[in-house]
Short mmCIF file of C-alpha atoms and ligand atoms in Angstrom, two decimals:
data_model
loop_
_atom_site.label_atom_id
_atom_site.label_comp_id
_atom_site.label_asym_id
_atom_site.label_seq_id
_atom_site.Cartn_x
_atom_site.Cartn_y
_atom_site.Cartn_z
CA MET A 1 16.92 -85.51 16.41
CA ALA A 2 19.30 -85.56 13.04
CA LEU A 3 17.80 -84.54 10.27
CA ILE A 4 19.72 -87.09 7.30
CA ASP A 5 20.61 -90.46 8.87
CA VAL A 6 22.47 -92.99 7.68
CA ILE A 7 22.76 -96.89 8.83
CA ASN A 8 25.05 -98.78 8.73
CA PHE A 9 25.04 -98.26 4.75
CA ARG A 10 25.93 -101.11 2.66
CA LYS A 11 25.60 -101.14 -2.18
CA SER A 12 27.13 -103.38 -4.14
CA PHE A 13 27.09 -103.68 -8.00
CA GLY A 14 26.78 -107.30 -8.98
CA PRO A 15 29.85 -108.52 -7.41
CA LYS A 16 31.78 -105.34 -6.71
CA VAL A 17 31.39 -103.90 -3.51
CA ILE A 18 31.24 -99.54 -3.29
CA HIS A 19 29.97 -99.38 0.49
CA GLU A 20 31.13 -101.76 3.33
CA ASP A 21 30.05 -99.92 5.82
CA VAL A 22 28.66 -96.16 5.52
CA SER A 23 27.63 -94.38 8.62
CA PHE A 24 27.16 -90.01 8.64
CA TYR A 25 23.66 -87.84 10.12
CA VAL A 26 23.89 -84.74 9.57
CA ARG A 27 21.37 -82.15 11.72
CA LYS A 28 18.78 -80.26 10.02
CA GLY A 29 20.93 -76.66 9.25
CA GLU A 30 23.79 -78.78 8.70
CA CYS A 31 25.94 -78.64 5.70
CA LEU A 32 28.44 -81.52 5.56
CA GLY A 33 30.60 -82.32 2.75
CA LEU A 34 30.94 -84.91 2.08
CA VAL A 35 34.11 -85.97 -0.58
CA GLY A 36 37.16 -88.87 -1.07
CA GLY A 37 38.82 -89.37 -4.28
CA SER A 38 37.14 -90.38 -7.59
CA GLY A 39 34.35 -93.36 -8.23
CA ALA A 40 34.70 -93.74 -3.59
CA GLY A 41 30.65 -93.51 -4.23
CA LYS A 42 29.68 -89.68 -3.04
CA SER A 43 27.82 -89.70 -6.24
CA VAL A 44 26.49 -93.30 -4.98
CA ILE A 45 25.22 -92.11 -1.80
CA LEU A 46 23.25 -88.74 -2.99
CA ARG A 47 21.19 -90.44 -5.84
CA SER A 48 20.40 -93.27 -2.39
CA LEU A 49 18.95 -90.69 -0.87
CA ILE A 50 16.42 -89.57 -2.36
CA GLY A 51 15.44 -93.47 -3.27
CA LEU A 52 16.89 -93.75 -7.00
CA GLU A 53 19.75 -96.57 -5.39
CA LYS A 54 18.46 -98.79 -3.00
CA PRO A 55 20.98 -100.48 0.04
CA ASP A 56 22.37 -103.88 -0.39
CA SER A 57 20.96 -103.62 3.27
CA GLY A 58 21.03 -100.45 5.79
CA GLN A 59 18.43 -97.97 7.29
CA ILE A 60 18.39 -94.27 5.15
CA LEU A 61 16.31 -91.78 7.30
CA ILE A 62 15.17 -88.70 6.86
CA ASP A 63 13.66 -87.31 8.93
CA GLY A 64 13.34 -90.31 10.90
CA VAL A 65 12.02 -92.48 8.29
CA ASP A 66 13.68 -95.67 7.42
CA ILE A 67 13.17 -94.40 3.04
CA THR A 68 14.75 -97.15 1.73
CA PRO A 69 11.83 -99.50 1.92
CA PHE A 70 9.67 -97.02 -0.32
CA ASN A 71 8.67 -97.42 -3.75
CA GLU A 72 8.54 -94.71 -5.97
CA LYS A 73 4.85 -93.50 -4.91
CA GLU A 74 6.35 -92.31 -1.29
CA LEU A 75 9.47 -92.03 -2.87
CA ILE A 76 7.83 -89.41 -4.04
CA PRO A 77 7.63 -86.34 -0.82
CA ILE A 78 10.37 -87.62 -0.14
CA ARG A 79 11.62 -86.00 -3.47
CA LYS A 80 9.92 -83.16 -3.24
CA LYS A 81 11.81 -81.82 0.25
CA VAL A 82 15.07 -83.89 -1.00
CA ALA A 83 16.44 -82.20 -4.34
CA TYR A 84 18.96 -83.02 -5.64
CA ALA A 85 21.49 -80.75 -7.61
CA PHE A 86 22.50 -83.35 -10.42
CA GLN A 87 26.50 -83.55 -11.28
CA GLY A 88 26.42 -82.26 -14.51
CA GLY A 89 23.11 -80.43 -14.29
CA ALA A 90 20.70 -81.89 -16.53
CA LEU A 91 18.19 -79.52 -17.93
CA PHE A 92 15.92 -80.61 -20.86
CA ASP A 93 18.17 -79.22 -23.64
CA SER A 94 14.72 -79.15 -25.56
CA MET A 95 13.40 -76.89 -23.04
CA THR A 96 13.56 -72.94 -22.17
CA VAL A 97 15.51 -71.62 -18.54
CA TYR A 98 11.07 -71.34 -17.36
CA GLU A 99 10.05 -73.93 -19.20
CA ASN A 100 12.43 -75.92 -16.80
CA LEU A 101 11.89 -74.84 -14.38
CA ALA A 102 8.25 -74.27 -14.68
CA TYR A 103 8.06 -78.21 -14.88
CA PRO A 104 8.71 -79.23 -11.61
CA LEU A 105 5.90 -76.98 -10.31
CA ARG A 106 3.17 -78.89 -12.75
CA ALA A 107 4.66 -82.35 -12.31
CA HIS A 108 4.29 -82.27 -8.72
CA THR A 109 2.30 -78.51 -7.55
CA GLU A 110 -1.16 -78.35 -7.88
CA LEU A 111 -0.01 -74.77 -8.74
CA ALA A 112 -2.16 -72.97 -11.59
CA GLU A 113 0.63 -71.37 -14.65
CA PRO A 114 0.41 -67.53 -12.81
CA ALA A 115 1.30 -68.67 -10.12
CA ILE A 116 4.11 -71.04 -11.12
CA ALA A 117 5.16 -68.21 -13.73
CA ASP A 118 5.39 -65.94 -10.24
CA LYS A 119 7.56 -68.34 -8.65
CA ILE A 120 9.73 -68.47 -11.81
CA HIS A 121 10.91 -64.94 -12.30
CA HIS A 122 10.82 -64.71 -8.64
CA GLN A 123 13.91 -67.78 -8.41
CA LEU A 124 15.19 -66.79 -10.94
CA ALA A 125 15.80 -62.95 -9.70
CA GLU A 126 16.31 -64.10 -6.68
CA PHE A 127 19.44 -65.59 -8.46
CA GLY A 128 20.32 -63.51 -10.63
CA LEU A 129 19.05 -65.52 -13.10
CA GLU A 130 16.09 -63.00 -15.70
CA LYS A 131 17.31 -62.23 -18.10
CA ALA A 132 17.97 -65.93 -19.50
CA ILE A 133 14.53 -67.16 -18.74
CA ASN A 134 13.55 -67.32 -22.25
CA LEU A 135 16.86 -68.77 -23.64
CA TYR A 136 17.15 -72.61 -24.24
CA PRO A 137 20.55 -74.47 -22.50
CA GLY A 138 22.41 -75.00 -25.85
CA GLU A 139 22.92 -71.19 -25.79
CA LEU A 140 23.47 -70.64 -22.24
CA SER A 141 28.17 -71.31 -20.99
CA GLY A 142 28.47 -74.14 -18.83
CA GLY A 143 29.05 -71.78 -15.56
CA MET A 144 25.47 -70.33 -16.83
CA GLN A 145 23.45 -73.81 -16.96
CA LYS A 146 24.48 -75.42 -13.60
CA ARG A 147 23.06 -71.97 -11.59
CA ILE A 148 19.65 -72.98 -13.68
CA GLY A 149 19.42 -77.02 -12.02
CA LEU A 150 20.39 -75.32 -8.49
CA ALA A 151 17.55 -72.57 -9.61
CA ARG A 152 15.73 -75.51 -10.67
CA ALA A 153 16.33 -77.59 -7.75
CA VAL A 154 16.04 -75.16 -5.34
CA ILE A 155 12.28 -73.69 -6.38
CA MET A 156 9.86 -76.72 -4.78
CA GLN A 157 12.24 -75.00 -1.76
CA PRO A 158 13.27 -78.13 0.22
CA GLU A 159 13.70 -78.27 3.14
CA ILE A 160 17.28 -80.14 2.02
CA ILE A 161 19.94 -80.22 -0.99
CA LEU A 162 22.33 -82.56 -1.88
CA TYR A 163 24.99 -80.32 -4.59
CA ASP A 164 27.16 -83.07 -6.51
CA GLU A 165 30.65 -80.77 -6.98
CA PRO A 166 27.61 -78.34 -8.23
CA THR A 167 31.29 -75.77 -9.49
CA ALA A 168 33.36 -78.08 -11.21
CA GLY A 169 34.50 -77.64 -14.66
CA LEU A 170 33.76 -73.53 -13.72
CA ASP A 171 35.56 -69.90 -13.22
CA PRO A 172 36.30 -68.18 -10.22
CA TYR A 173 33.54 -65.76 -11.03
CA ASN A 174 30.52 -68.83 -11.74
CA THR A 175 31.90 -70.84 -8.74
CA LYS A 176 32.17 -67.68 -6.64
CA LYS A 177 28.15 -67.05 -8.05
CA ILE A 178 27.52 -71.05 -6.45
CA GLN A 179 29.12 -70.26 -3.45
CA GLU A 180 26.50 -68.25 -2.32
CA LEU A 181 23.59 -69.38 -3.27
CA ILE A 182 24.77 -72.57 -1.31
CA LEU A 183 25.65 -69.98 1.65
CA ARG A 184 21.94 -67.81 0.45
CA LEU A 185 20.19 -70.66 0.99
CA LYS A 186 21.71 -72.10 4.77
CA ALA A 187 20.73 -68.82 5.99
CA LYS A 188 17.60 -69.78 4.87
CA GLY A 189 18.27 -72.77 7.66
CA VAL A 190 18.42 -75.65 4.67
CA THR A 191 19.90 -78.84 5.69
CA ALA A 192 22.87 -79.71 3.16
CA ILE A 193 25.34 -82.23 1.88
CA LEU A 194 28.10 -81.27 0.13
CA VAL A 195 30.01 -83.25 -3.29
CA THR A 196 32.60 -81.51 -3.65
CA HIS A 197 36.69 -81.14 -4.70
CA ASP A 198 36.64 -77.36 -4.22
CA ILE A 199 37.64 -76.33 -0.65
CA PRO A 200 37.37 -73.01 -0.67
CA THR A 201 33.74 -73.50 -1.08
CA ALA A 202 34.07 -76.80 1.31
CA MET A 203 35.72 -74.74 3.87
CA ALA A 204 32.93 -71.36 3.12
CA VAL A 205 29.96 -73.13 3.44
CA CYS A 206 30.65 -76.56 4.92
CA ASP A 207 30.15 -76.78 9.09
CA LYS A 208 31.63 -81.11 9.29
CA PHE A 209 33.08 -83.63 6.81
CA ALA A 210 33.53 -87.18 6.05
CA PHE A 211 35.40 -88.49 5.01
CA LEU A 212 34.62 -91.50 2.33
CA LYS A 213 37.83 -94.24 1.57
CA ASP A 214 38.08 -98.14 1.46
CA LYS A 215 34.12 -98.63 1.51
CA VAL A 216 33.80 -96.90 4.64
CA ILE A 217 33.51 -93.70 6.53
CA ALA A 218 37.09 -93.12 7.40
CA GLU A 219 37.20 -89.60 8.87
CA GLN A 220 34.58 -87.79 10.02
CA GLY A 221 34.30 -84.53 12.30
CA THR A 222 33.35 -80.65 12.26
CA ILE A 223 36.76 -78.22 11.15
CA ASP A 224 37.20 -77.94 14.76
CA GLN A 225 37.25 -81.58 16.65
CA LEU A 226 39.48 -82.27 12.84
CA LYS A 227 42.53 -80.35 13.52
CA ASN A 228 43.95 -80.93 16.57
CA ARG A 229 43.87 -84.61 15.38
CA ASP A 230 47.70 -85.86 13.94
CA ASN A 231 47.22 -87.41 10.18
CA SER A 232 44.11 -86.05 9.56
CA LEU A 233 43.04 -87.37 5.81
CA ILE A 234 40.45 -83.78 5.49
CA GLN A 235 43.03 -82.11 7.00
CA LYS A 236 45.66 -83.36 4.06
CA PHE A 237 42.10 -82.84 1.62
CA ILE A 238 41.85 -78.85 3.39
CA GLU A 239 45.28 -78.18 2.67
CA GLY A 240 45.51 -79.25 -1.17
CA ASN A 241 47.27 -82.12 0.29
CA ILE A 242 45.29 -84.55 -1.45
CA LEU A 243 43.51 -86.68 -3.73
N1 ATP B 301 24.33 -98.60 -12.00
C1 ATP B 301 26.21 -98.80 -11.66
N2 ATP B 301 25.82 -99.12 -11.80
C2 ATP B 301 27.02 -100.25 -12.03
N3 ATP B 301 28.26 -99.92 -11.15
C3 ATP B 301 27.96 -97.83 -10.50
C4 ATP B 301 27.07 -97.65 -11.62
N4 ATP B 301 26.18 -96.83 -9.84
C5 ATP B 301 27.54 -96.59 -10.14
N5 ATP B 301 28.13 -97.28 -10.09
C6 ATP B 301 30.30 -97.53 -9.64
O1 ATP B 301 30.03 -96.77 -7.99
C7 ATP B 301 31.45 -96.68 -7.95
C8 ATP B 301 30.74 -94.93 -7.47
O2 ATP B 301 30.54 -94.04 -8.40
P1 ATP B 301 30.32 -93.09 -7.87
O3 ATP B 301 29.31 -92.20 -9.07
O4 ATP B 301 29.35 -92.39 -6.70
O5 ATP B 301 31.59 -92.06 -7.67
P2 ATP B 301 31.70 -90.67 -7.56
O6 ATP B 301 32.26 -90.90 -5.80
O7 ATP B 301 30.58 -89.75 -7.66
O8 ATP B 301 32.23 -89.89 -8.00
P3 ATP B 301 33.49 -88.93 -8.70
O9 ATP B 301 34.43 -87.89 -7.77
O10 ATP B 301 33.52 -89.37 -10.47
O11 ATP B 301 32.26 -88.21 -8.95
C9 ATP B 301 31.95 -96.43 -9.40
O12 ATP B 301 33.01 -97.40 -9.02
C10 ATP B 301 31.01 -96.85 -10.68
O13 ATP B 301 31.54 -97.62 -11.00
MG1 MG B 302 30.13 -87.96 -8.80
#
């Protein structure tokens, strides 16, 4: 069974229809590459998967349960299960790295401070970021901020991670580091959706792709399925001839 199943998703803002009819699924342990032009509605789909947006109609099943009618309280366990690594990193500027990582643990777990400190040290060590622990986001490079944002997203040990352009604007070193982090989480069995324009990263981590165009999923499938298809949009994306 699919861990994420989006069925006939429709979303508009006022008169502006963003998604007419979008359906796709992701099985446990898979990574789906969600690609499409700027403004195609990739981030809106990711936000909908944690209930930050409500579709006009359609269903979003997480582990078989439709979350679309859920209220804020009912969404709390979903947001523990599904982490969203925001497009901009979204760290709290007035808090140190330690405080940023402690935030979700204090808000959503019963852990005592020594256990929280333990978890934070462990997570930063795993990501090679220990030295940043007492720094503020403003003291970190953009690449470091994104890596810390990812560390904060995974510290709750989510089953699903939604990556929104995690390597956008990064230098090759930080891009490679983020790629390694995504692959490490994948090796642990974490299910993921990756929104990206970064073809090498997409190719390194995605099992399959869905291409969002003209308000629908214009094409989807595994790399193998798409390899032999004529005029495949995703093949063009992979070859760097589109977007
Ligand atoms: N809260 C909102 N209110 C009104 N319109 C919105 C809202 N959020 C998104 N939109 C519109 O929905 C469309 C899709 O936005 P979205 O951010 O999902 O695009 P995207 O595919 O992630 O683009 P990018 O690659 O630039 O990040 C855009 O036209 C955007 O202006
Ligand atoms: Mg976006």
